[in-house]
Structure formats: structure tokens, C-alpha cells
CSV table of C-alpha atoms in Angstrom, one decimal:
chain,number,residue,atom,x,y,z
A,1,UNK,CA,20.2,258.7,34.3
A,2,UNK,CA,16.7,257.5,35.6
A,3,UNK,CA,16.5,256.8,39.3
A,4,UNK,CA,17.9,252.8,40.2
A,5,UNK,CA,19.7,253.0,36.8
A,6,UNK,CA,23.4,251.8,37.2
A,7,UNK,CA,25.2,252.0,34.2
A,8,UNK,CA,28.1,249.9,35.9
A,9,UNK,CA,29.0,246.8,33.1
A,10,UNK,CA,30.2,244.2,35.8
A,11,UNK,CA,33.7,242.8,34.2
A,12,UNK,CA,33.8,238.5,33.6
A,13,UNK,CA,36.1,239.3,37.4
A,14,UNK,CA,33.5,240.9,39.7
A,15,UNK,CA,31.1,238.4,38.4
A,16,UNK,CA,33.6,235.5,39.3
A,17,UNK,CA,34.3,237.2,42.9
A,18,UNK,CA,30.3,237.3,43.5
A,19,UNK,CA,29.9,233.9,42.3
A,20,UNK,CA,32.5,232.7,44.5
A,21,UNK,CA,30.2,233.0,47.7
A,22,UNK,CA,27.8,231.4,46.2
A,23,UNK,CA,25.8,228.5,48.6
A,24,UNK,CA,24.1,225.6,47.8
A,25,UNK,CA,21.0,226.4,45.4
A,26,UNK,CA,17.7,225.5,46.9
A,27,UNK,CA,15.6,223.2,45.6
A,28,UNK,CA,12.1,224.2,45.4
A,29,UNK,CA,8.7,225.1,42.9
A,30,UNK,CA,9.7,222.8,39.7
A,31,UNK,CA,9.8,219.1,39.9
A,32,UNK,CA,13.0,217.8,38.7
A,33,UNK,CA,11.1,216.2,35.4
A,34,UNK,CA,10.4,219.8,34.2
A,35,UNK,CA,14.1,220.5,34.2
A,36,UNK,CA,15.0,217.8,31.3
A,37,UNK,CA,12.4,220.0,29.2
A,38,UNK,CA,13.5,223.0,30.4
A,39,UNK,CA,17.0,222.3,29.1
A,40,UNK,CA,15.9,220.6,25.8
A,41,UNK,CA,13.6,223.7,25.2
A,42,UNK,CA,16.8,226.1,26.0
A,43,UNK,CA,14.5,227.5,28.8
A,44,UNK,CA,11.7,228.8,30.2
A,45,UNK,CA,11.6,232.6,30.1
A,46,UNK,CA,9.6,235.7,30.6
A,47,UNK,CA,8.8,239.4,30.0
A,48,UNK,CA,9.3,241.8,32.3
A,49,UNK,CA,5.7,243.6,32.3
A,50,UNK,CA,6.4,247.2,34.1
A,51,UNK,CA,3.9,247.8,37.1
A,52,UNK,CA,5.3,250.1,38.4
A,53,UNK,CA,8.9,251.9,39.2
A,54,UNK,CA,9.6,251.0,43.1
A,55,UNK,CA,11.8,253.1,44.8
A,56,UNK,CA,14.9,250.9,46.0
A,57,UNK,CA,18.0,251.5,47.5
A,58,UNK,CA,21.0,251.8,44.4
A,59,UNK,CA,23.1,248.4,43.6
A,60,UNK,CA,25.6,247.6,41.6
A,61,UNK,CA,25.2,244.6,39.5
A,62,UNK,CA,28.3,242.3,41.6
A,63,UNK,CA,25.9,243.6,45.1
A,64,UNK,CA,23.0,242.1,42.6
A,65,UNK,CA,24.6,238.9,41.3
A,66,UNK,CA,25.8,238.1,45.0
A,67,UNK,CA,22.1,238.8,46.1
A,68,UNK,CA,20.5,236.0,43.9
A,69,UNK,CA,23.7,233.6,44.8
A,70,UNK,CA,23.1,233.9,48.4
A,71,UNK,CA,18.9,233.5,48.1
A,72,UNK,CA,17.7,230.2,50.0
A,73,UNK,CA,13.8,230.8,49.7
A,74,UNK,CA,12.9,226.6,50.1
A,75,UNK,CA,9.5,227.6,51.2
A,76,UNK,CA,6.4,229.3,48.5
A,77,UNK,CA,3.4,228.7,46.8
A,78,UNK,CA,2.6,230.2,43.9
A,79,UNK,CA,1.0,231.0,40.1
A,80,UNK,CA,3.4,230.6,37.4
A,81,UNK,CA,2.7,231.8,33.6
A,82,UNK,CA,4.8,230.5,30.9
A,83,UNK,CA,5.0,231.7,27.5
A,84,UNK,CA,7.3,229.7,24.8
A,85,UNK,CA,8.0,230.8,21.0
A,86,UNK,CA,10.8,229.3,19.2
A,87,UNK,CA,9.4,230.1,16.1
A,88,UNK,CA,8.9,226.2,15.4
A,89,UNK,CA,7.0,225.5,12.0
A,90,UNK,CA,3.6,224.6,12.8
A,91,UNK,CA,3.4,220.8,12.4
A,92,UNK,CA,-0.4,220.7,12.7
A,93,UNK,CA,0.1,218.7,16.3
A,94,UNK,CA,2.5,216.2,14.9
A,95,UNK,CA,4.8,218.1,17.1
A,96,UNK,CA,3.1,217.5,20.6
A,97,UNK,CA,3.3,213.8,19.8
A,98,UNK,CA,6.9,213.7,18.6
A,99,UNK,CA,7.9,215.4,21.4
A,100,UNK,CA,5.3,213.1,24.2
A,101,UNK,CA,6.2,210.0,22.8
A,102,UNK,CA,2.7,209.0,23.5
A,103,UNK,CA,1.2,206.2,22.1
A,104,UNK,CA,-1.8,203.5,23.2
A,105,UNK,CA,-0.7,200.2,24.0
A,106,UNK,CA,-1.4,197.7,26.5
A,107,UNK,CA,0.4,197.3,30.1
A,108,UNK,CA,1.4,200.4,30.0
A,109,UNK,CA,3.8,199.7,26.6
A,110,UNK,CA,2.2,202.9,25.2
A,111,UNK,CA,3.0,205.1,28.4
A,112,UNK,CA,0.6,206.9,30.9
A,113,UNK,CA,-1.0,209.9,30.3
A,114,UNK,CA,0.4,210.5,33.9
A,115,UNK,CA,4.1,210.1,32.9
A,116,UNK,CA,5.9,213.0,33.3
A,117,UNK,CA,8.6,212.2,30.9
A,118,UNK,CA,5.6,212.8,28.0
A,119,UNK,CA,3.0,215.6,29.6
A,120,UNK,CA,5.8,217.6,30.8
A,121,UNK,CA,6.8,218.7,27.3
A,122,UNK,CA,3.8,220.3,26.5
A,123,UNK,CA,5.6,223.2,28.0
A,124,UNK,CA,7.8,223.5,25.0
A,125,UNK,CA,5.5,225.8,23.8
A,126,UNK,CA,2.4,228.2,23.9
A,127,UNK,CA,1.5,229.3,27.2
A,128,UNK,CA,0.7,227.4,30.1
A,129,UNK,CA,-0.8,228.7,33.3
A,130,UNK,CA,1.0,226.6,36.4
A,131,UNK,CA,0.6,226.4,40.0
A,132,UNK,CA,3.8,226.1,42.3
A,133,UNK,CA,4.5,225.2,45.8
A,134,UNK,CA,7.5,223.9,47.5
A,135,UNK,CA,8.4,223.4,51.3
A,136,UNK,CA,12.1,222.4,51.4
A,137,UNK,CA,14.0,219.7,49.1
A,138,UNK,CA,11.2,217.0,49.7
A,139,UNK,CA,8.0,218.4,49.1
A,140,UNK,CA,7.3,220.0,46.2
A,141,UNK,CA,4.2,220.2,43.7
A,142,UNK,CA,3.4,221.9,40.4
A,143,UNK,CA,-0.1,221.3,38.6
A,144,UNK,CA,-0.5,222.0,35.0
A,145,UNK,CA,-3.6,223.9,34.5
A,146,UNK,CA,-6.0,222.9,31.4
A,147,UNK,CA,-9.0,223.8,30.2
A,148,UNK,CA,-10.9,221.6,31.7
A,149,UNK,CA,-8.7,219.0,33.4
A,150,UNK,CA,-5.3,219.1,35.7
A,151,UNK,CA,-2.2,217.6,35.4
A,152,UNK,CA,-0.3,217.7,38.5
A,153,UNK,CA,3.0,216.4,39.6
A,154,UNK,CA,3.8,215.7,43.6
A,155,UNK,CA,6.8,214.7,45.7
A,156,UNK,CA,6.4,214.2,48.9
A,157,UNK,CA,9.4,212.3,50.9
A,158,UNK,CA,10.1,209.2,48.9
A,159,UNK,CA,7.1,209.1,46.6
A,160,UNK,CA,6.7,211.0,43.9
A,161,UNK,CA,3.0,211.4,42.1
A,162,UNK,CA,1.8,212.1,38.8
A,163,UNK,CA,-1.8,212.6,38.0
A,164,UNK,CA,-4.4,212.9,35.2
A,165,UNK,CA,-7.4,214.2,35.8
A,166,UNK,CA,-8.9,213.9,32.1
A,167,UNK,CA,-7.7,210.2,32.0
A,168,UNK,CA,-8.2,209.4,35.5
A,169,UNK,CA,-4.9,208.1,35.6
A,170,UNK,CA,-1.6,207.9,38.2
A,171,UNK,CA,2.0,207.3,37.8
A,172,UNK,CA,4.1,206.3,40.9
A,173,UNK,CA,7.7,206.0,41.8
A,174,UNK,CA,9.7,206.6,44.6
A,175,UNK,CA,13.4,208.1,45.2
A,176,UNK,CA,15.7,208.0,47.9
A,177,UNK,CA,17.5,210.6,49.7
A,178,UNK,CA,20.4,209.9,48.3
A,179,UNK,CA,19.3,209.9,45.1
A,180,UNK,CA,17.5,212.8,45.6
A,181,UNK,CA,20.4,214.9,47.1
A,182,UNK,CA,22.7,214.3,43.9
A,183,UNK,CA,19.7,214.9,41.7
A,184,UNK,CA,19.6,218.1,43.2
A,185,UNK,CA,23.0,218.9,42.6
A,186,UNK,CA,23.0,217.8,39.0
A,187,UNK,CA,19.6,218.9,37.7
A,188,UNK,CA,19.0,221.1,34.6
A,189,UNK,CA,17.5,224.8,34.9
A,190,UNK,CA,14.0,225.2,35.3
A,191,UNK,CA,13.2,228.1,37.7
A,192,UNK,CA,14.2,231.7,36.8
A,193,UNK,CA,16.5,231.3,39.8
A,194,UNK,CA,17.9,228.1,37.9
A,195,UNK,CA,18.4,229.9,34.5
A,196,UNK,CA,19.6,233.3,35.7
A,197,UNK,CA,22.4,231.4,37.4
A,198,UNK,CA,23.0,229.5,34.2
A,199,UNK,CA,22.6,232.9,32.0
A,200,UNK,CA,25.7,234.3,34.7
A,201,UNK,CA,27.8,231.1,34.3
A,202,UNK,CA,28.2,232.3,30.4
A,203,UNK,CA,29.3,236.0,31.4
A,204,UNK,CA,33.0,236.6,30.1
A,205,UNK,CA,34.6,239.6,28.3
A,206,UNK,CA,31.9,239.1,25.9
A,207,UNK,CA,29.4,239.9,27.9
A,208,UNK,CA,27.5,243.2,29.6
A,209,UNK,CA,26.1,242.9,32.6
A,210,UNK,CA,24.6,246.1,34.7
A,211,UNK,CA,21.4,246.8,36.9
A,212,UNK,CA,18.7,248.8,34.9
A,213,UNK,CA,16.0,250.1,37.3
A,214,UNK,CA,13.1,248.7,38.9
A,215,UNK,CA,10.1,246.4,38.5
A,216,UNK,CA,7.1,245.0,40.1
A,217,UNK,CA,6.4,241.3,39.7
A,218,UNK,CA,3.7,239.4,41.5
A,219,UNK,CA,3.1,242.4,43.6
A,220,UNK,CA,7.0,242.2,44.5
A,221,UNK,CA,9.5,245.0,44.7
A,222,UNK,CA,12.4,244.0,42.3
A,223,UNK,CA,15.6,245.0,41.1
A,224,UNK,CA,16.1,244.5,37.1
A,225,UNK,CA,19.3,243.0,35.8
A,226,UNK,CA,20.3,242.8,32.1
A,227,UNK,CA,22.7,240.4,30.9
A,228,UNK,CA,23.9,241.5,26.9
A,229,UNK,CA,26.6,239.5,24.5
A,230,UNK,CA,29.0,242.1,23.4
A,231,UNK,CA,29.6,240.1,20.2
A,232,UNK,CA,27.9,240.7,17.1
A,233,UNK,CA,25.8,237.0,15.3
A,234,UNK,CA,24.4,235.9,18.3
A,235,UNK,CA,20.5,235.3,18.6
A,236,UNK,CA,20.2,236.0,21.9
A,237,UNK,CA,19.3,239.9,22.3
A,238,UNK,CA,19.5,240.3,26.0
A,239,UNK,CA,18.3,238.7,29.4
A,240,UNK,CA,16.8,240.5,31.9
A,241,UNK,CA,16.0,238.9,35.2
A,242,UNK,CA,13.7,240.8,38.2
A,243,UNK,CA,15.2,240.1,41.9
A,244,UNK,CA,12.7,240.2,44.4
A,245,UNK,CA,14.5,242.9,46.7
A,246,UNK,CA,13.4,240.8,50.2
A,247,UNK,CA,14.5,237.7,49.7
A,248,UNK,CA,16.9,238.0,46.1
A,249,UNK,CA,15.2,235.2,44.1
A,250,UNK,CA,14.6,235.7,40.8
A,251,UNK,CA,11.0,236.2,40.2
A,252,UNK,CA,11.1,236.5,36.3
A,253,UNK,CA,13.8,235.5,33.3
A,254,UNK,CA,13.0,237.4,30.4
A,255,UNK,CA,15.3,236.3,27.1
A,256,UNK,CA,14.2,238.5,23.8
A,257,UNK,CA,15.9,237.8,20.3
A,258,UNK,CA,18.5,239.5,18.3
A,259,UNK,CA,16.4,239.8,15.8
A,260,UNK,CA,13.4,241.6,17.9
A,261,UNK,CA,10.1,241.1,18.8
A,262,UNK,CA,8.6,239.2,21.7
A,263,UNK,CA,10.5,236.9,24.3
A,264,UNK,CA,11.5,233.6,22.9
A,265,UNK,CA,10.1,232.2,26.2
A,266,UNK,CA,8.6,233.7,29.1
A,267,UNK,CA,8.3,232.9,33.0
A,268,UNK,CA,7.6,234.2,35.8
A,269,UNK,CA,5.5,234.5,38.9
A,270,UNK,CA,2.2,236.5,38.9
A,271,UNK,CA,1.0,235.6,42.2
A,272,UNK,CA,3.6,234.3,44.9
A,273,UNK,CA,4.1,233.8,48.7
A,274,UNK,CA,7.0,232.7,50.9
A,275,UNK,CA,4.9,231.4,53.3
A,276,UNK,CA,5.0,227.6,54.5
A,277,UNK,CA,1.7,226.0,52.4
A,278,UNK,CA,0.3,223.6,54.4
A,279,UNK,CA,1.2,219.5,54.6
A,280,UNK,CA,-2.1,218.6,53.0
A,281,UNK,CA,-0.9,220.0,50.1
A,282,UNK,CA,1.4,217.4,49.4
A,283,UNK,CA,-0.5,214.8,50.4
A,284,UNK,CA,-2.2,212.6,47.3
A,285,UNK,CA,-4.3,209.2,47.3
A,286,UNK,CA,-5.0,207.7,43.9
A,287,UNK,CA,-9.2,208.1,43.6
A,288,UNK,CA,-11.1,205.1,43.1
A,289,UNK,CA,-11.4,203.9,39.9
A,290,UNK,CA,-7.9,205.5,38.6
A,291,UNK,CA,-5.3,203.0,36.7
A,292,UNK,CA,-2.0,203.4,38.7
A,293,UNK,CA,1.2,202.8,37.1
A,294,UNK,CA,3.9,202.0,39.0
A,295,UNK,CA,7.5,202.8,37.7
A,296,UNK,CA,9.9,200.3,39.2
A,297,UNK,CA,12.4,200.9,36.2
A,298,UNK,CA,14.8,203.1,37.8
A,299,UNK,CA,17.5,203.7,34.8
A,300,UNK,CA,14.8,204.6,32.5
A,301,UNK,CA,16.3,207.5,31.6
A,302,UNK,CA,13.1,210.0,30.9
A,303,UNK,CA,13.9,212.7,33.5
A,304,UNK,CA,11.8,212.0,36.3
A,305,UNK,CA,11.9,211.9,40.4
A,306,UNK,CA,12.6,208.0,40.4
A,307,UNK,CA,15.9,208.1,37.9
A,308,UNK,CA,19.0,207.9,38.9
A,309,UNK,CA,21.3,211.1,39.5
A,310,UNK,CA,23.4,211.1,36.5
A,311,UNK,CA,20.0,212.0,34.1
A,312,UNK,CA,21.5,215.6,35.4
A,313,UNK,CA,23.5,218.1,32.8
A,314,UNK,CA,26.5,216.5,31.1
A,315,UNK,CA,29.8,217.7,31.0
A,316,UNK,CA,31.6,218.7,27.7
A,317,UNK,CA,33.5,215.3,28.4
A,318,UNK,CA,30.1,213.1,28.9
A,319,UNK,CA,29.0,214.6,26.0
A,320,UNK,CA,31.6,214.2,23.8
A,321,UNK,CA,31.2,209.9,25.0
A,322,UNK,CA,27.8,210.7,23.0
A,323,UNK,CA,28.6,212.1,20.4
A,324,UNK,CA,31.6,211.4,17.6
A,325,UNK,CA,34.1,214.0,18.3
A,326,UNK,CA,32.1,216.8,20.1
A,327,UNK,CA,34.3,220.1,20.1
A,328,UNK,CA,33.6,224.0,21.0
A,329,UNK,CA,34.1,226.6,17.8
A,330,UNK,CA,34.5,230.4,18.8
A,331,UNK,CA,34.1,231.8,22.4
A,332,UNK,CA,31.1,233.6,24.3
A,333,UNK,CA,28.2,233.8,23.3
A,334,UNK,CA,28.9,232.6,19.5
A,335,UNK,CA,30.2,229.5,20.5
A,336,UNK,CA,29.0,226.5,18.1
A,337,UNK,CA,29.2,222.9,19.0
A,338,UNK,CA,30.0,220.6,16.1
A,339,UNK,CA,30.0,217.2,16.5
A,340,UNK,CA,30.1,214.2,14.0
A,341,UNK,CA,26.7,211.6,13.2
A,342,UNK,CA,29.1,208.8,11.9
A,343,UNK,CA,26.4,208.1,9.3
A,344,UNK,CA,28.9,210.0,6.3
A,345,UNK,CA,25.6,211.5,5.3
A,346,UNK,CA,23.5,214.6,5.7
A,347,UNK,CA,19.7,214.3,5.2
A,348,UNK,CA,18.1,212.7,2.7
A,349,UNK,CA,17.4,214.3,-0.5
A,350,UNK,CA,14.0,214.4,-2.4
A,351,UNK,CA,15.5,212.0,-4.8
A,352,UNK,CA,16.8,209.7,-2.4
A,353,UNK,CA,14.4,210.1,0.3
A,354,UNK,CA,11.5,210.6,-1.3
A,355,UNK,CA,8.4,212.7,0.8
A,356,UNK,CA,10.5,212.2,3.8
A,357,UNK,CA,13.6,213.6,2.0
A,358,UNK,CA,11.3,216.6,-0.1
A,359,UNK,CA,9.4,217.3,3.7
A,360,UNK,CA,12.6,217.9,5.2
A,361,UNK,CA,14.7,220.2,3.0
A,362,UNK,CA,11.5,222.3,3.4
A,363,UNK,CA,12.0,222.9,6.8
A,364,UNK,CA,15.8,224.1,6.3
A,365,UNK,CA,17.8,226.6,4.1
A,366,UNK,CA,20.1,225.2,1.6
A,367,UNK,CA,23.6,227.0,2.4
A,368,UNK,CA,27.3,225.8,0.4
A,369,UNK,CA,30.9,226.9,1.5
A,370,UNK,CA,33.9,225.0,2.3
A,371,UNK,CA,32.7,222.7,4.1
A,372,UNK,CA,30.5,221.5,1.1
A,373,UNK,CA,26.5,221.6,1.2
A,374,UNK,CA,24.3,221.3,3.8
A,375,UNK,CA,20.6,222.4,5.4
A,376,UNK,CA,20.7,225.3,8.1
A,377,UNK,CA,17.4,224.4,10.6
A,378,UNK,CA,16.1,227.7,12.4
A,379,UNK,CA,14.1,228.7,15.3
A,380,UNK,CA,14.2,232.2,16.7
A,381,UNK,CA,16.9,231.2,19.2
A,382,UNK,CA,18.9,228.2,18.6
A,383,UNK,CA,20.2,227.5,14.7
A,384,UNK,CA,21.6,224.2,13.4
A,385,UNK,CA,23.5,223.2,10.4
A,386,UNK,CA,23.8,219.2,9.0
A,387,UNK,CA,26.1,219.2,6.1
A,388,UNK,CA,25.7,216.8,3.1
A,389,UNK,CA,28.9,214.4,5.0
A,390,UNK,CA,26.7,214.0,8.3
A,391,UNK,CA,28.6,216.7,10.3
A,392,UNK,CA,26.1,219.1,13.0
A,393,UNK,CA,26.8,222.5,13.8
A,394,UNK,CA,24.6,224.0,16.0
A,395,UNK,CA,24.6,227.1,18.4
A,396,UNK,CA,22.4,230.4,19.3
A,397,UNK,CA,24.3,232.2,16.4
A,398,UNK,CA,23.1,233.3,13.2
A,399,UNK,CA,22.6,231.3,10.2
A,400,UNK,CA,25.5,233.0,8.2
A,401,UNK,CA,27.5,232.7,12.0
A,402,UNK,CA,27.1,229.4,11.9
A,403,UNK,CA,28.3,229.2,8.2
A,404,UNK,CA,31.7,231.1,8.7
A,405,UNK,CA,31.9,228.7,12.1
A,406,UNK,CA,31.4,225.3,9.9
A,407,UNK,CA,34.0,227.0,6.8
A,408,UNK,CA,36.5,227.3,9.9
A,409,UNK,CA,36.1,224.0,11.7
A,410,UNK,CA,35.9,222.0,8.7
């Protein structure tokens, strides 16, 4: 066995124990915008690059899980490289705009270029280069690095920034502590400390979990730990997330496929410090000339510092208000959620759609079983079936899992 390797499998119990002493996660490096794309992109993930083999004392994986449960790093600055590939068809940019919802119009109708809700998503996929820094739960900033512009994103107490620099423009809104407390509480993943506590709320009996040696991230001494479902027609290969061995946060979350090749997503520091940055980092005045836009609409709804607290995940229960008849098939890691459009129809057809009808079937597989007909939709994670009676299945499972789960929750 090599040195640091523990070939302990941590049983769904041990991992329960550890996460019972777990305290309240820190908020710090992404602004709570990023996390509504982080959760509708099924994360932000990255691979482990080897550096090096640092010599650390042994651990098991509960003495691991406990470790990143117990980290409350609230102060760092930081460089962040993010690498997303869903295996999306290429859309020739349609996609960036779909997914922005930018369009011009006047008095800010069309959006700001400084909105979050819409530059934010650009993260969805290719790789993006940002910078990080955080000094407890009210001061945070992350800047989007371009080729030759910055987009950057600041909350600072109350207010809450977004800025521009290609358009010259600002977005403003403010949120209140309380507001901003429950927010925390409620928000989606973003950081790899956010999704390797979300990757270790799914560990059951399906599920292996041990320590696999060492790593080196961002200069950093870490521990590796390797999260794998147990079940066969799952798309999800393994997770492996690097604990920095000082202070126990996650540095990296790496998630590869089932079906091989590179991460689906990658994140993960290459340059950090735990050091406090300095105030003036957080401090922003609009320049002159630079059309502010002020967000007074506090129920908007798109994800950002100035909405209200329940923008956070949703329960089974909330979603299920959403949706007609949500329900869970299977367990683990092959559970597919099926819910009901209430339209009593699929997609259209060539025939009935026309170009619309013809442009979509191309994008999906045809499949039939007992459930009838239907289109299977496939990225390299997440796969999603809409049969021909308006019925979604959709779950990171195989195409013929999701199938056999659609035959038996007809």
C-alpha cells in the first residue's frame, strides 16, 4: 500500500457520527449569486493535478470528513481556476444568451451587463480564471477575469456591487443582516468546501468513501479523499476532494465521469492565502461616467445578494409545490426524479413542430418501453428523459438507467 494510502471504506454510520459535529459552515470566497449557477450547472469541480506526494500524518476517512466539518477559514484571498464540460452540443453561442437572458432594452428592461443573475452563468462552461477574497460573512469579492475587461462582484456590509468594466456599467442592491444570515444558511454549493459537504450528504450503503494519499494544491499540503457510488448506471465516476491539512478546507473538488475522460467540472485554488486582505479591497465607488442600476426589486428571484432568503435550495416538499407530482425512483446514487409537465405532451414532433420540433429531436435519442416513446437528452453527467405524455425523468444515471427507472415508475 503506498504511504498515506487508507484503504478504510467509511460505512453511511461513521460518516453520520462525523457529520454530527459538524458547525456552522463559513461563509466566505463566492458571492451567494454564483451559488444559483453552481447548483443549476450541478457544480463546479476540479482535477486533482499531482505536485507532489507530501508526507502527512495517516487518517482515516471519518478523522477526514470530521476535519472539513469542523473548518471555519472566514478569512482568504485567492486565484480560482474553473473548468466546466458537460458535453453540451455546441449551440454556436445561442447558448450563452439562453442561459444570460440578456437582451438590449431601455431603463434597464433588457438587464445590465452588471447583473449578476446573467454574467454569472458564463461559468456554466469553459474555463474561467477568478479571483477570490473573503473576510468574514460580510465582505466578500470575486472578479471574473476576461481578456481584456473584469467583471467583478462585491459585498461589503449592506451593499452589494456588481461591475462591468467592458460596458462601464454598475448594478446596486443592498441586503440586510437578517436576510443575509438565512441566506447563508440556505444557499446552494459553490465552493469545493460547499460541494464536498454536499457530495458527503449523498454517502449511504451505496457509497465508498476512503482517504487515498496526498496532494499538493496551491502550494498547500493536502489530504485526498475519494467518494465512489457502489452501484452500477450511475454517471458519476468518483469525487475526489484535497483537504488542506492546516486548516481542513477543501482546496479542490474533482468529479470525473463513469464513462471516463476528463472532469466534468473542475475547481480549485492555484494560488491562496488565509491571511486577512485588506478593507480597501472591498471598498468600490461607481467611476464617473458609469450607468448605475439600482435593484430595489427585492423578490426578483434571480439569485443575487438583495433577494430574499427562500431563493436558497428547496426541499423535496417545495419542489414537489413546483412541480406536478415530483417523486424519487431508486436509491443512492441512481436515484431519478420524475415529475409531471401537466401539458399531456412530450416535445413537439418535426411534423407538428416544424424546425423547432425537427431541431429538437436532434439534440435527444429516441428510446420506447412501457412507458411509451420519448426523447433521452444527455450531457456527460446529468441525463433526462420527456416521454411523448409530458412526463420528465431525469437523474445522473445512464440513459438505459433512466429507461428501466421510467418502465418502473410509469
Amino acid at each position: 500500500m503506498a504511504p498515506h494510502e487508507t484503504d478504510d471504506t467509511t460505512t453511511a454510520g461513521e460518516v453520520e457520527e462525523a457529520r454530527a459535529g459538524r458547525r456552522r459552515a463559513a461563509r466566505y470566497v463566492v458571492p451567494v449569486t454564483v451559488m444559483g449557477v453552481a447548483a443549476a450547472t450541478i457544480g463546479l469541480v476540479p482535477a486533482l493535478a499531482d505536485s507532489g506526494d507530501p508526507d502527512l500524518p495517516d487518517i482515516t476517512a471519518a478523522q477526514l470528513i470530521e476535519k472539513i466539518a469542523q473548518s471555519d477559514v472566514e478569512r482568504l484571498s485567492g486565484t480560482v481556476k474553473i473548468t466546466t464540460d458537460l458535453g453540451l452540443p455546441n449551440l454556436g453561442g445561442l447558448e450563452s444568451g439562453l442561459l444570460s437572458g440578456a437582451t438590449d432594452g431601455e431603463d434597464g428592461e433588457g438587464g445590465s451587463s452588471a447583473d449578476p443573475s446573467g454574467r454569472l452563468t458564463e461559468l456554466a462552461s469553459g474555463t474561467h480564471t477568478l479571483r477570490v477574497a473573503a473576510d468574514g460573512p460580510d465582505r466578500q469579492k470575486l472578479s471574473l477575469l476576461e481578456n481584456a475587461a473584469e467583471y467583478s462582484l462585491i459585498h461589503n456590509g449592506k451593499d452589494v456591487w456588481g461591475y462591468d468594466s467592458a460596458s462601464n456599467e454598475v448594478y446596486h442592491t443592498t441586503v440586510d443582516e437578517a436576510d443575509a444570515a438565512e441566506r447563508g444558511e440556505q444557499r446552494p454549493p459553490a465552493t469545493p468546501k460547499d460541494f464536498a459537504e454536499e457530495a458527503l450528504k449523498a454517502v449511504d450503503d451505496t457509497t465508498s468513501v476512503k482517504v487515498d494519499g496526498t496532494a499538493q494544491v496551491a502550494g498547500r499540503d493536502a489530504y485526498r479523499l475519494v467518494i465512489e457510488p457502489k452501484q452500477s448506471g450511475s454517471t458519476v465516476g468518483a469525487i475526489s476532494v484535497a483537504v488542506d491539512h492546516e486548516t481542513g478546507m477543501p482546496l479542490k473538488f474533482t468529479l470525473t465521469p463513469a464513462g471516463g475522460g476528463s472532469a466534468v467540472v473542475d475547481v480549485g485554488f492555484t494560488k491562496v492565502s488565509f491571511d486577512r486582505p485588506d478593507a480597501s479591497t472591498f471598498e468600490f465607488t461607481p467611476p464617473k461616467g458609469a450607468k448605475v442600476t439600482e435593484d430595489t426589486e427585492r423578490d426578483r428571484g434571480h439569485g443575487g445578494f438583495g433577494g430574499k432568503p427562500e431563493r436558497g435550495p428547496k426541499s423535496e416538499e417545495d419542489l414537489a409545490k413546483g412541480f406536478d407530482g415530483l417523486r424519487m425512483l431508486g436509491e443512492g446514487w441512481n436515484t431519478v426524479a420524475t415529475f409531471d409537465t401537466g401539458t399531456g405532451a412530450g416535445l413537439p414532433t418535426e411534423e407538428a413542430g416544424g424546425d423547432l420540433g425537427g431541431f429538437l429531436g436532434s439534440l435527444g435519442d429516441q428510446v420506447k418501453g412501457d412507458f411509451g416513446t420519448g426523447t433521452v437528452f444527455s450531457t456527460r453527467l446529468v441525463n433526462a428523459l420527456v416521454t411523448e405524455d409530458g412526463k420528465v425523468y431525469v437523474g445522473t444515471v445512464t440513459k438505459d438507467a433512466l429507461v428501466k427507472a421510467a418502465e418502473a415508475g410509469k
